[in-house]
Amino acid sequence: MIKITLPDNSVKEFEQGATPMDVARSISEGLARNVISATFNGTKVETVSALEEDGKLVLHTWNDDEGKKAFWHSSSHVVAQALEELYPGIKLTIGPAIENGFYYDVDFGEHTISEKDFPAIEKKALEIARGKHEFKMRAVSKQEALSYYEDQQNEYKTELIENLEDGSITFCDHDTFTDLCRGGHIPNTGFIKAIKILNVAGAYWRGDENKPQLTRVYGISFPKQKELTEYLALLEEAKKRDHRKLGKELDLFTFSQKVGQGLPLWLPKGAALRERLEQFLKKAQKQAGYEMVVTPHIGQKELYVTSGHYAKYGEDSFQPIHTPKEDEEFLLKPMNCPHHCEIYNARPFSYRELPKRYAEFGTVYRYEQSGELHGLTRVRGFTQDDAHIFCTPDQLDQEFKEVIDLSLYVLNSLGFDNFTAQVSLRDPEQPDKYIGTIENWEKAERAIINAAKEKGLNYKIVEGEAAFYGPKLDFMVKDALGRQWQLGTIQVDYNLPERFDLTYKGSDNESHRPVMIHRAPFGSMERFVALLLEHTGGNFPLWLIPEQAIILPVSEKHEKYAEKVLNSLENHEIRALADHRNETVGKKIRDAEMNKIPFMLIVGEQEESESMISVRRHGGEDLGKISVKQFVDLVEKEISSTLKSFK
């Protein structure tokens, strides 16, 4: 007999060789009908895998993230089979599940594929799915695996296999299809009721632009047609909210091929928006005891070698800048933290002077591949709302909790109220990915978990997602469309203080190492503005939006009164403009709606004679005739309800 521990820590005994599906049936038939994959002792297994030893078993349904991964991974096999049948001679490479759906990278050879081919692929894939073919795993020797793909003349799969150890290679079979695969599938293809091919894109083999370009086929699948219909409706709404589209319509930012890919240019309205975001955070930071610093955009290569950033980003970043002096090299700054360490090192500190909190809106540079660039969310130059806290070990707990408070203040002020926290730890199986001692890592990880508990955060722990120098806490925010984004991060770091030999004099008159906290509530200004655009659909909070009101004179003879109203609003620090174009009021209203201006103030003969304004809210709500003073009060009240002071 073997002992199987379930997620609620209950233990059940089964005969050796029992399967996850046997365990599900022992709990209830209803659960067994809904189970689509399983994890045993942290490893993905099939629902029919024989369990030969004691261990922890997690059963996954469609409602679980792991269940969806197995569903979409299995669907990628089905679509790959459909592609092989429709396009003989193609070469398959890899086909993983992703956050929403899956993709398969394919060398189509002489074939071409476009959107007009999608319905035929979907039809063929659903035909295969309806066959209810079981996914069957089998182990193969390295030589067998190489021979199989050499016969197919598939150099991509043989390259993958050459990097695998003999004895660890498995194939997955279903119907007439075979694929190199590690496992983790749904019981059979019949669970797949709806498939949609979403788009195709170019992708370099192994992400290397010096290697062949493949065609990446993106798709998604569902256990019910209704869920696919709902998802496609969500996609349509997402297209309307695409920050690239809205950024262009609202004149916030642009890109120029002459300036360079991935290097955004902020237009006046966008620059003003950024400036307000900066001032908002600077005000809160001042309340929290931060001091602003400024560091250069470049640094000597040795600075980033010391910090470890050169090893992390050097090869994949912009090439070094060589000066007339022999062997002198500078790099574009990939991170602000090494510079802040040197600011701390500028003079000695006593424990009585800590913590020191240095903040900067510092622009950093990473050479992202052109195929991975995407609007403002993936760029080559971006500005981080970076801060680094240098504190004693005794101060760490309180400082970390205060950073959590600041991050929550930022999220709440900007309407991100649906979020969870993710505590990202190192991968204990891959210690070479990280710098520093195990002892320091364990201290840092305990500090983050304890702070998350004490602040009552709804958090989960994920191994393998830590930064290379320390564990972190990320805020995972759901936007208005239910999509999840990582927004804001806090990291504990014992390692950079070691590397930069940072010290302070303790109460014992001896030198000690400070602990370093990295923190960025926005993350990057570029990505934050992009997410805020998509979350709000361009309808920013009233305190932040570039233009809070527009005055619409009915005719030319009311322009003087419109200017008088404008001056009055500006005296009350309300951002407004007057539309003096020779257009009808109806046209002006439509344009103001398109530009998502919150309030339209219509002034005509009656309004001027009564010293009033007719107020219309974005979206069509008519607030009637009110005085300018009443409008000012309305705006101030609305702003104060969303923008509180940080305490």
XYZ file of C-alpha atoms in Angstrom:
647
model
C 0.000 0.000 0.000
C 1.038 3.626 -0.582
C -0.003 6.757 1.314
C -1.362 9.648 -0.762
C -1.487 13.079 0.893
C -4.150 15.439 -0.492
C -4.061 19.292 -0.454
C -6.130 19.421 2.768
C -3.378 17.255 4.377
C -5.702 14.264 4.656
C -3.981 10.953 3.897
C -5.516 8.050 1.982
C -4.093 4.584 1.409
C -4.179 2.897 -2.004
C -2.658 -0.144 -3.595
C 0.638 0.512 -5.320
C -0.027 1.375 -8.971
C -3.247 3.295 -8.296
C -3.774 6.289 -10.588
C -4.751 9.913 -9.873
C -8.127 9.073 -11.436
C -8.555 6.219 -8.935
C -7.918 8.716 -6.140
C -10.469 11.125 -7.644
C -13.112 8.366 -7.855
C -12.491 7.454 -4.222
C -13.446 11.029 -3.295
C -16.484 11.389 -5.566
C -17.689 10.518 -9.054
C -18.389 14.203 -9.644
C -14.755 15.072 -8.994
C -13.597 12.229 -11.238
C -15.691 13.614 -14.117
C -14.074 17.038 -13.727
C -10.438 16.085 -13.102
C -8.335 16.768 -16.195
C -4.755 16.598 -14.911
C -2.666 15.973 -11.808
C 0.574 16.858 -10.030
C 2.382 14.242 -7.926
C 5.243 15.314 -5.648
C 5.526 18.548 -7.629
C 5.731 16.829 -11.040
C 3.040 16.889 -13.728
C 1.614 13.410 -14.306
C -1.166 11.905 -16.381
C -4.492 11.079 -14.768
C -3.746 7.411 -15.604
C -0.125 7.423 -14.370
C 0.647 4.629 -11.921
C 1.596 5.965 -8.475
C 4.291 3.712 -7.038
C 5.301 5.514 -3.839
C 4.029 7.697 -1.014
C 3.535 11.300 -2.000
C 1.492 14.488 -2.310
C -1.169 14.530 -5.007
C -3.002 17.564 -6.388
C -5.936 16.959 -8.733
C -6.634 19.737 -11.248
C -9.868 20.769 -12.954
C -10.557 23.361 -15.653
C -11.023 25.922 -12.869
C -7.354 25.610 -11.807
C -4.418 27.298 -13.533
C -2.616 23.947 -13.784
C -5.756 22.357 -15.225
C -5.944 25.021 -17.931
C -2.232 24.519 -18.712
C -2.790 20.797 -19.252
C -5.909 21.515 -21.342
C -4.112 24.013 -23.573
C -0.946 21.922 -23.822
C -3.063 18.963 -24.946
C -4.851 21.214 -27.432
C -1.525 22.256 -28.941
C -0.912 18.557 -29.757
C -4.307 18.355 -31.464
C -3.697 21.505 -33.520
C -0.215 20.241 -34.429
C -1.780 17.012 -35.745
C -4.293 19.057 -37.758
C -1.463 21.140 -39.237
C 0.500 18.022 -40.212
C -2.551 16.564 -41.959
C -3.364 19.812 -43.780
C 0.234 20.756 -44.667
C 2.265 17.583 -45.331
C 6.004 17.904 -44.806
C 5.969 20.689 -42.219
C 8.397 20.497 -39.296
C 7.041 20.905 -35.759
C 9.243 22.415 -33.036
C 7.691 23.331 -29.647
C 4.090 23.927 -28.574
C 3.634 25.063 -24.958
C 0.621 26.333 -23.051
C 0.789 30.065 -22.334
C -1.208 32.385 -20.072
C -4.208 32.324 -22.401
C -4.151 29.370 -24.762
C -1.143 27.920 -26.514
C 1.093 28.261 -29.525
C 3.039 25.952 -31.797
C 6.181 27.048 -33.637
C 6.265 25.461 -37.085
C 8.607 25.439 -40.069
C 6.043 25.451 -42.891
C 8.667 25.031 -45.623
C 7.012 25.716 -48.977
C 3.552 26.143 -47.441
C 2.083 29.503 -46.436
C -0.592 30.152 -43.834
C -2.828 33.172 -43.306
C -6.032 34.141 -41.530
C -8.175 32.691 -44.326
C -6.800 29.242 -43.437
C -7.865 29.414 -39.775
C -11.402 27.952 -40.212
C -10.042 24.855 -41.986
C -7.464 24.282 -39.221
C -10.131 24.680 -36.528
C -12.470 22.284 -38.333
C -9.774 19.623 -38.700
C -8.671 20.009 -35.052
C -12.258 19.595 -33.804
C -12.692 16.487 -35.963
C -9.647 14.998 -34.252
C -10.869 16.091 -30.803
C -14.245 14.419 -31.289
C -12.432 11.090 -31.679
C -11.854 11.064 -27.888
C -8.300 9.803 -28.390
C -6.373 9.108 -25.185
C -3.011 10.784 -24.569
C -0.503 8.020 -23.878
C 3.004 8.650 -22.592
C 5.901 6.283 -23.304
C 9.586 6.363 -22.495
C 12.050 6.073 -25.389
C 15.824 5.838 -25.548
C 17.789 8.795 -26.818
C 18.784 6.834 -29.925
C 15.165 5.873 -30.660
C 14.074 9.491 -30.296
C 16.877 10.771 -32.555
C 16.155 8.108 -35.174
C 12.436 8.963 -35.194
C 13.042 12.638 -35.959
C 16.016 12.044 -38.233
C 13.684 9.923 -40.380
C 11.328 12.923 -40.478
C 14.299 15.191 -41.298
C 13.241 17.417 -38.390
C 16.465 19.085 -37.270
C 14.625 21.134 -34.625
C 13.429 18.150 -32.608
C 16.812 16.400 -32.969
C 18.506 19.526 -31.575
C 16.169 19.408 -28.577
C 16.807 15.697 -28.035
C 20.591 16.072 -28.253
C 20.422 18.285 -25.144
C 18.401 15.697 -23.174
C 19.775 12.891 -21.020
C 19.166 9.299 -22.044
C 16.541 7.801 -19.780
C 14.614 11.065 -19.376
C 13.001 11.223 -22.817
C 9.296 10.584 -23.388
C 6.932 10.680 -26.331
C 3.199 11.342 -26.237
C 0.897 9.493 -28.640
C -2.714 10.188 -29.487
C -4.601 8.957 -32.548
C -1.992 8.825 -35.365
C 0.126 11.603 -33.867
C 3.380 11.393 -31.900
C 5.285 14.245 -30.273
C 8.310 14.720 -28.033
C 6.735 15.669 -24.709
C 7.360 15.715 -20.937
C 3.720 15.067 -20.088
C 0.799 16.706 -18.364
C -2.297 16.060 -20.482
C -6.057 15.807 -20.194
C -7.476 12.237 -20.248
C -8.545 12.376 -23.902
C -9.131 14.769 -26.786
C -12.909 14.642 -26.299
C -12.707 17.175 -23.466
C -11.908 19.813 -26.117
C -15.212 21.227 -27.427
C -14.131 24.560 -28.934
C -10.920 25.664 -30.673
C -10.001 29.035 -32.138
C -6.835 29.895 -34.065
C -6.152 33.462 -32.978
C -3.260 34.636 -35.132
C 0.103 33.767 -36.638
C 3.404 35.570 -36.135
C 7.085 35.155 -36.896
C 9.335 33.651 -34.218
C 13.022 32.785 -34.336
C 14.032 29.243 -33.399
C 15.138 29.236 -29.748
C 14.530 33.010 -29.686
C 17.797 33.612 -31.567
C 17.539 36.066 -34.457
C 20.543 34.377 -36.070
C 18.555 31.127 -36.382
C 15.722 30.224 -38.807
C 12.464 32.120 -38.573
C 9.441 29.945 -37.875
C 5.698 30.589 -37.956
C 4.114 30.761 -34.512
C 0.478 29.625 -34.608
C -1.472 30.948 -31.612
C -4.694 29.278 -30.486
C -7.024 28.792 -27.568
C -9.511 26.084 -26.625
C -12.319 25.517 -24.141
C -14.405 22.686 -22.707
C -17.585 24.570 -23.774
C -18.434 26.619 -26.871
C -20.079 29.241 -24.634
C -16.745 29.956 -22.953
C -15.048 30.505 -26.308
C -17.818 32.925 -27.340
C -17.358 34.888 -24.105
C -13.585 34.932 -24.549
C -13.829 36.278 -28.109
C -16.152 39.053 -26.892
C -13.512 39.896 -24.272
C -10.847 40.002 -26.990
C -12.918 42.494 -28.978
C -13.198 44.726 -25.917
C -9.437 44.346 -25.364
C -8.801 45.548 -28.935
C -10.788 48.701 -28.188
C -8.686 49.219 -25.054
C -5.318 48.444 -26.675
C -2.958 51.049 -25.214
C -1.214 51.498 -28.580
C -4.534 52.462 -30.206
C -5.643 54.690 -27.308
C -2.212 56.275 -26.942
C -2.375 57.380 -30.565
C -5.996 58.586 -30.338
C -5.330 60.556 -27.145
C -1.982 62.007 -28.362
C 0.006 60.550 -25.465
C 3.051 58.921 -27.088
C 4.541 57.813 -30.389
C 7.450 55.805 -31.808
C 9.901 56.690 -34.570
C 11.982 54.307 -36.660
C 14.611 57.042 -36.887
C 14.852 57.283 -33.103
C 14.833 53.494 -32.795
C 12.545 50.577 -32.021
C 11.351 50.292 -28.459
C 12.250 53.896 -27.568
C 8.990 55.786 -26.884
C 8.560 59.500 -27.504
C 6.183 61.180 -25.057
C 3.956 63.849 -26.594
C 2.920 66.918 -24.533
C -0.248 65.314 -23.099
C 1.597 62.090 -22.302
C 4.504 63.970 -20.738
C 2.054 65.918 -18.559
C 0.389 62.642 -17.528
C 3.764 61.162 -16.579
C 4.682 64.283 -14.663
C 1.475 64.076 -12.599
C 2.159 60.415 -11.817
C 5.688 61.310 -10.724
C 4.520 64.186 -8.536
C 1.828 61.964 -7.001
C 4.431 59.386 -5.950
C 7.064 61.953 -4.964
C 4.582 63.560 -2.578
C 3.803 60.198 -0.954
C 7.500 59.294 -0.829
C 8.334 62.552 0.911
C 5.726 61.719 3.545
C 7.380 58.303 3.914
C 10.874 59.720 4.435
C 12.478 59.157 1.013
C 15.196 61.392 -0.404
C 15.387 61.983 -4.164
C 18.658 61.265 -5.969
C 19.751 61.476 -9.612
C 22.181 59.110 -11.332
C 23.662 59.070 -14.876
C 22.354 56.993 -17.783
C 25.673 55.176 -18.130
C 28.227 53.601 -15.823
C 31.580 51.912 -16.078
C 31.386 48.247 -17.010
C 33.104 47.327 -13.742
C 30.148 48.754 -11.775
C 27.780 46.216 -13.336
C 30.315 43.391 -13.111
C 30.468 44.042 -9.358
C 26.673 44.093 -9.034
C 26.167 40.969 -11.167
C 24.051 42.805 -13.726
C 26.674 42.398 -16.433
C 26.531 38.613 -16.099
C 22.720 38.815 -16.144
C 22.154 41.379 -18.924
C 25.563 42.012 -20.515
C 25.494 39.669 -23.504
C 21.861 40.439 -24.333
C 22.097 44.185 -23.779
C 23.386 47.156 -25.741
C 27.047 46.884 -26.658
C 29.643 48.656 -24.479
C 30.496 52.297 -25.125
C 34.232 52.672 -25.805
C 35.989 55.943 -24.981
C 39.220 57.333 -26.469
C 41.014 55.932 -23.419
C 42.268 52.409 -24.073
C 40.306 49.604 -22.347
C 37.773 52.043 -20.853
C 34.213 50.760 -21.292
C 30.854 52.155 -20.248
C 27.436 50.536 -20.439
C 23.964 51.962 -20.736
C 22.469 51.567 -17.265
C 20.458 48.292 -17.034
C 19.382 48.943 -13.409
C 19.565 51.830 -10.932
C 20.548 49.826 -7.849
C 24.343 49.722 -8.381
C 24.373 53.540 -8.626
C 22.369 53.843 -5.415
C 24.816 51.515 -3.659
C 27.613 53.896 -4.600
C 25.588 56.867 -3.311
C 25.282 55.045 0.026
C 29.041 54.380 -0.084
C 29.799 58.091 -0.503
C 30.166 58.502 3.272
C 30.117 56.379 6.449
C 26.831 55.845 8.327
C 25.979 55.085 11.907
C 23.095 52.803 12.879
C 21.425 55.948 14.269
C 21.179 57.377 10.727
C 19.459 54.343 9.208
C 17.285 53.662 7.370
C 18.400 55.652 4.330
C 15.737 55.715 1.617
C 16.952 56.828 -1.826
C 14.399 57.286 -4.624
C 14.813 58.110 -8.302
C 12.816 58.092 -11.517
C 15.760 56.543 -13.345
C 15.770 55.518 -17.007
C 17.361 52.137 -17.768
C 18.092 50.289 -21.007
C 17.778 46.670 -22.110
C 18.202 45.361 -25.644
C 14.962 43.453 -26.124
C 14.712 41.552 -29.402
C 12.626 43.352 -32.000
C 10.069 40.546 -32.151
C 9.402 40.907 -28.420
C 8.821 44.670 -28.407
C 5.187 45.624 -27.784
C 4.002 49.210 -27.432
C 4.878 50.566 -23.999
C 4.723 47.180 -22.251
C 7.996 45.891 -23.740
C 10.503 48.610 -24.636
C 14.260 49.099 -24.764
C 14.380 52.249 -22.648
C 12.100 52.680 -19.649
C 11.903 54.763 -16.484
C 11.598 52.963 -13.160
C 10.122 54.581 -10.068
C 13.035 53.047 -8.256
C 13.919 53.324 -4.589
C 16.414 51.504 -2.411
C 16.237 51.358 1.347
C 19.379 50.621 3.362
C 18.458 49.490 6.872
C 19.650 47.422 9.797
C 18.411 43.809 10.035
C 16.242 44.862 13.002
C 14.532 47.513 10.859
C 13.837 45.202 7.919
C 10.420 43.938 9.024
C 8.970 47.398 9.671
C 10.497 48.913 6.528
C 9.131 46.129 4.345
C 5.639 46.554 5.790
C 5.790 50.319 5.197
C 6.725 49.697 1.568
C 3.687 47.413 1.274
C 1.549 50.297 2.618
C 2.952 52.657 -0.019
C 2.353 50.133 -2.812
C -1.251 49.593 -1.681
C -1.773 53.375 -1.607
C -0.623 53.627 -5.242
C -2.855 50.769 -6.416
C -5.936 52.061 -4.584
C -5.468 55.656 -5.792
C -5.441 54.480 -9.399
C -8.410 52.113 -9.238
C -6.529 48.795 -9.098
C -8.506 47.210 -6.281
C -8.569 43.589 -7.501
C -5.164 42.070 -6.775
C -3.259 39.322 -5.024
C 0.353 39.187 -3.869
C 2.930 36.730 -5.149
C 5.926 35.842 -3.003
C 8.652 34.757 -5.433
C 11.355 32.516 -3.994
C 14.478 30.955 -5.522
C 14.378 27.579 -7.249
C 16.182 25.239 -4.822
C 16.947 22.878 -7.724
C 18.866 25.553 -9.669
C 21.165 27.365 -7.204
C 23.456 28.563 -10.020
C 20.778 31.037 -11.156
C 21.279 33.147 -8.010
C 24.016 35.067 -6.231
C 24.659 35.090 -2.478
C 24.665 32.578 0.359
C 21.832 30.186 1.188
C 21.745 31.653 4.709
C 21.066 35.160 3.371
C 18.435 33.840 0.952
C 16.609 32.058 3.758
C 16.620 35.196 5.925
C 15.295 37.311 3.060
C 12.563 34.805 2.160
C 11.384 34.579 5.782
C 11.232 38.386 6.020
C 8.966 38.679 2.964
C 6.615 35.861 4.003
C 6.282 37.259 7.528
C 5.532 40.780 6.254
C 2.899 39.474 3.802
C 1.226 37.548 6.634
C 1.265 40.452 9.086
C -0.208 42.878 6.521
C -3.008 40.398 5.815
C -2.236 40.131 2.114
C -3.905 37.475 0.010
C -0.679 35.905 -1.231
C 0.711 32.765 -2.804
C 4.254 31.430 -2.859
C 5.936 30.624 -6.190
C 9.340 28.991 -6.422
C 11.786 29.923 -9.169
C 10.484 33.461 -9.821
C 12.907 35.370 -7.567
C 15.302 38.004 -8.914
C 18.847 36.722 -9.266
C 19.937 38.699 -6.189
C 16.961 38.179 -3.876
C 13.357 37.072 -3.307
C 10.508 39.467 -4.012
C 6.875 40.284 -3.450
C 4.910 41.240 -6.577
C 1.396 42.617 -6.761
C -0.626 40.661 -9.339
C -3.415 42.984 -10.466
C -6.556 42.098 -12.410
C -7.708 44.800 -14.797
C -11.246 45.701 -15.864
C -11.234 42.797 -18.355
C -10.111 40.255 -15.768
C -6.581 39.989 -17.189
C -3.758 39.598 -14.677
C -0.666 41.822 -14.698
C 2.373 42.050 -12.449
C 2.370 45.606 -11.118
C 4.772 46.839 -8.476
C 7.530 44.867 -6.816
C 9.380 44.782 -3.473
C 12.621 42.820 -3.062
C 14.847 42.004 -0.096
C 18.553 41.874 -0.898
C 21.434 40.776 1.332
C 23.715 40.268 -1.662
C 24.417 43.689 -3.181
C 25.500 45.071 0.225
C 28.072 42.246 0.267
C 29.225 42.884 -3.291
C 29.608 46.617 -2.757
C 31.021 46.222 0.754
C 28.316 48.453 2.262
C 28.634 48.990 6.017
C 27.352 51.003 8.946
C 28.751 51.416 12.434
C 26.580 49.616 14.990
C 25.906 50.388 18.634
C 28.846 48.094 19.454
C 31.122 50.445 17.450
C 31.771 47.615 14.954
C 31.039 47.574 11.208
C 27.899 45.728 10.054
C 26.183 45.054 6.728
C 22.930 46.868 5.988
C 20.034 45.041 4.359
C 18.788 46.481 1.071
C 15.149 46.711 -0.047
C 14.428 47.354 -3.750
C 10.999 48.822 -4.459
C 9.058 50.147 -7.450
C 5.263 50.569 -7.006
C 4.756 51.514 -10.680
C 7.445 49.137 -11.944
C 8.160 51.247 -15.013
C 6.376 54.416 -16.059
C 5.929 53.105 -19.590
C 4.361 49.790 -18.677
C 2.278 51.351 -15.897
C 0.753 53.935 -18.256
C 0.015 51.145 -20.768
C -1.798 49.046 -18.161
C -3.636 52.071 -16.795
C -4.784 52.953 -20.322
C -6.140 49.444 -20.907
C -7.677 49.168 -17.421
C -9.531 52.476 -17.702
C -10.080 52.411 -21.471
C -8.481 55.867 -21.491
C -10.944 57.220 -18.919
C -8.253 58.095 -16.375
C -9.072 59.136 -12.799
C -10.142 62.780 -12.764
C -7.056 63.878 -10.784
C -4.751 62.382 -13.417
C -6.403 62.943 -16.802
C -4.639 65.518 -19.048
C -7.786 67.597 -19.740
C -10.483 67.593 -17.088
C -12.972 69.826 -18.915
C -13.577 71.441 -22.288
C -15.640 74.596 -22.807
C -17.858 74.557 -25.894
C -19.155 77.977 -26.971
C -22.366 77.696 -28.992
C -21.230 80.391 -31.435
C -18.448 82.894 -32.053
C -20.185 85.621 -29.995
C -19.909 83.464 -26.850
C -16.147 82.946 -27.112
C -15.337 85.832 -24.759
C -17.533 84.310 -22.042
C -15.911 80.902 -22.704
C -12.482 82.467 -22.065
C -13.768 84.033 -18.848
C -14.974 80.615 -17.658
C -11.618 79.102 -18.689
C -9.659 81.670 -16.665
C -11.825 81.009 -13.637
C -11.248 77.253 -13.877
C -7.499 77.711 -14.311
C -7.437 79.893 -11.186
C -8.863 76.874 -9.337
C -6.203 74.606 -10.920
C -8.707 72.753 -13.093
C -7.152 71.665 -16.383
C -9.459 72.896 -19.121
C -9.448 74.234 -22.663
C -11.919 76.070 -24.899
C -12.943 74.732 -28.301
C -13.185 77.763 -30.614
C -13.368 75.796 -33.855
C -15.976 76.780 -36.401
C -17.984 73.593 -35.820
C -21.460 72.804 -34.497
C -21.834 72.100 -30.778
C -22.887 68.553 -31.687
C -19.613 67.978 -33.553
C -17.620 69.463 -30.677
C -19.384 67.154 -28.203
C -18.662 64.095 -30.363
C -14.985 65.018 -30.581
C -14.787 65.617 -26.821
C -16.359 62.193 -26.262
C -13.775 60.610 -28.575
C -11.005 62.351 -26.617
C -12.530 61.034 -23.351
C -12.675 64.464 -21.712
C -14.650 63.995 -18.461
C -16.728 67.206 -18.579
C -18.124 69.280 -21.445
C -19.169 72.811 -20.435
C -21.585 74.305 -22.972
C -21.941 78.095 -22.964
C -24.523 79.996 -25.000
C -26.654 83.102 -24.680
C -28.708 81.826 -21.738
C -25.657 80.569 -19.794
C -23.813 83.864 -20.323
C -26.789 85.993 -19.229
C -27.133 83.935 -16.027
C -23.349 83.499 -15.417
C -23.830 79.728 -15.551
C -22.545 76.744 -17.537
C -24.436 73.710 -18.879
C -22.479 70.607 -17.829
C -22.435 67.300 -19.654
C -20.404 64.365 -18.343
C -18.449 62.032 -20.646
C -20.826 59.223 -21.580
C -23.865 61.481 -22.000
C -25.090 62.311 -18.479
C -26.601 65.816 -18.393
C -25.866 67.632 -15.107
C -27.886 70.698 -16.074
C -27.016 74.368 -15.546
C -24.765 75.194 -12.599
C -22.416 77.999 -11.602
C -18.665 77.793 -12.161
C -18.218 77.646 -8.371
C -20.568 74.651 -8.157
C -18.612 72.939 -10.934
C -15.313 73.579 -9.154
C -16.777 72.078 -5.962
C -18.011 69.039 -7.935
C -14.544 68.431 -9.418
C -12.756 68.888 -6.097
C -15.176 66.533 -4.337
C -14.730 63.841 -6.996
C -10.942 64.115 -6.832
C -10.835 64.016 -3.025
C -12.969 60.846 -3.032
C -10.372 58.966 -5.102
C -7.081 60.656 -4.196
C -6.349 60.523 -0.476
C -3.194 61.749 1.209
C -0.631 59.106 2.107
C -0.234 58.684 5.842
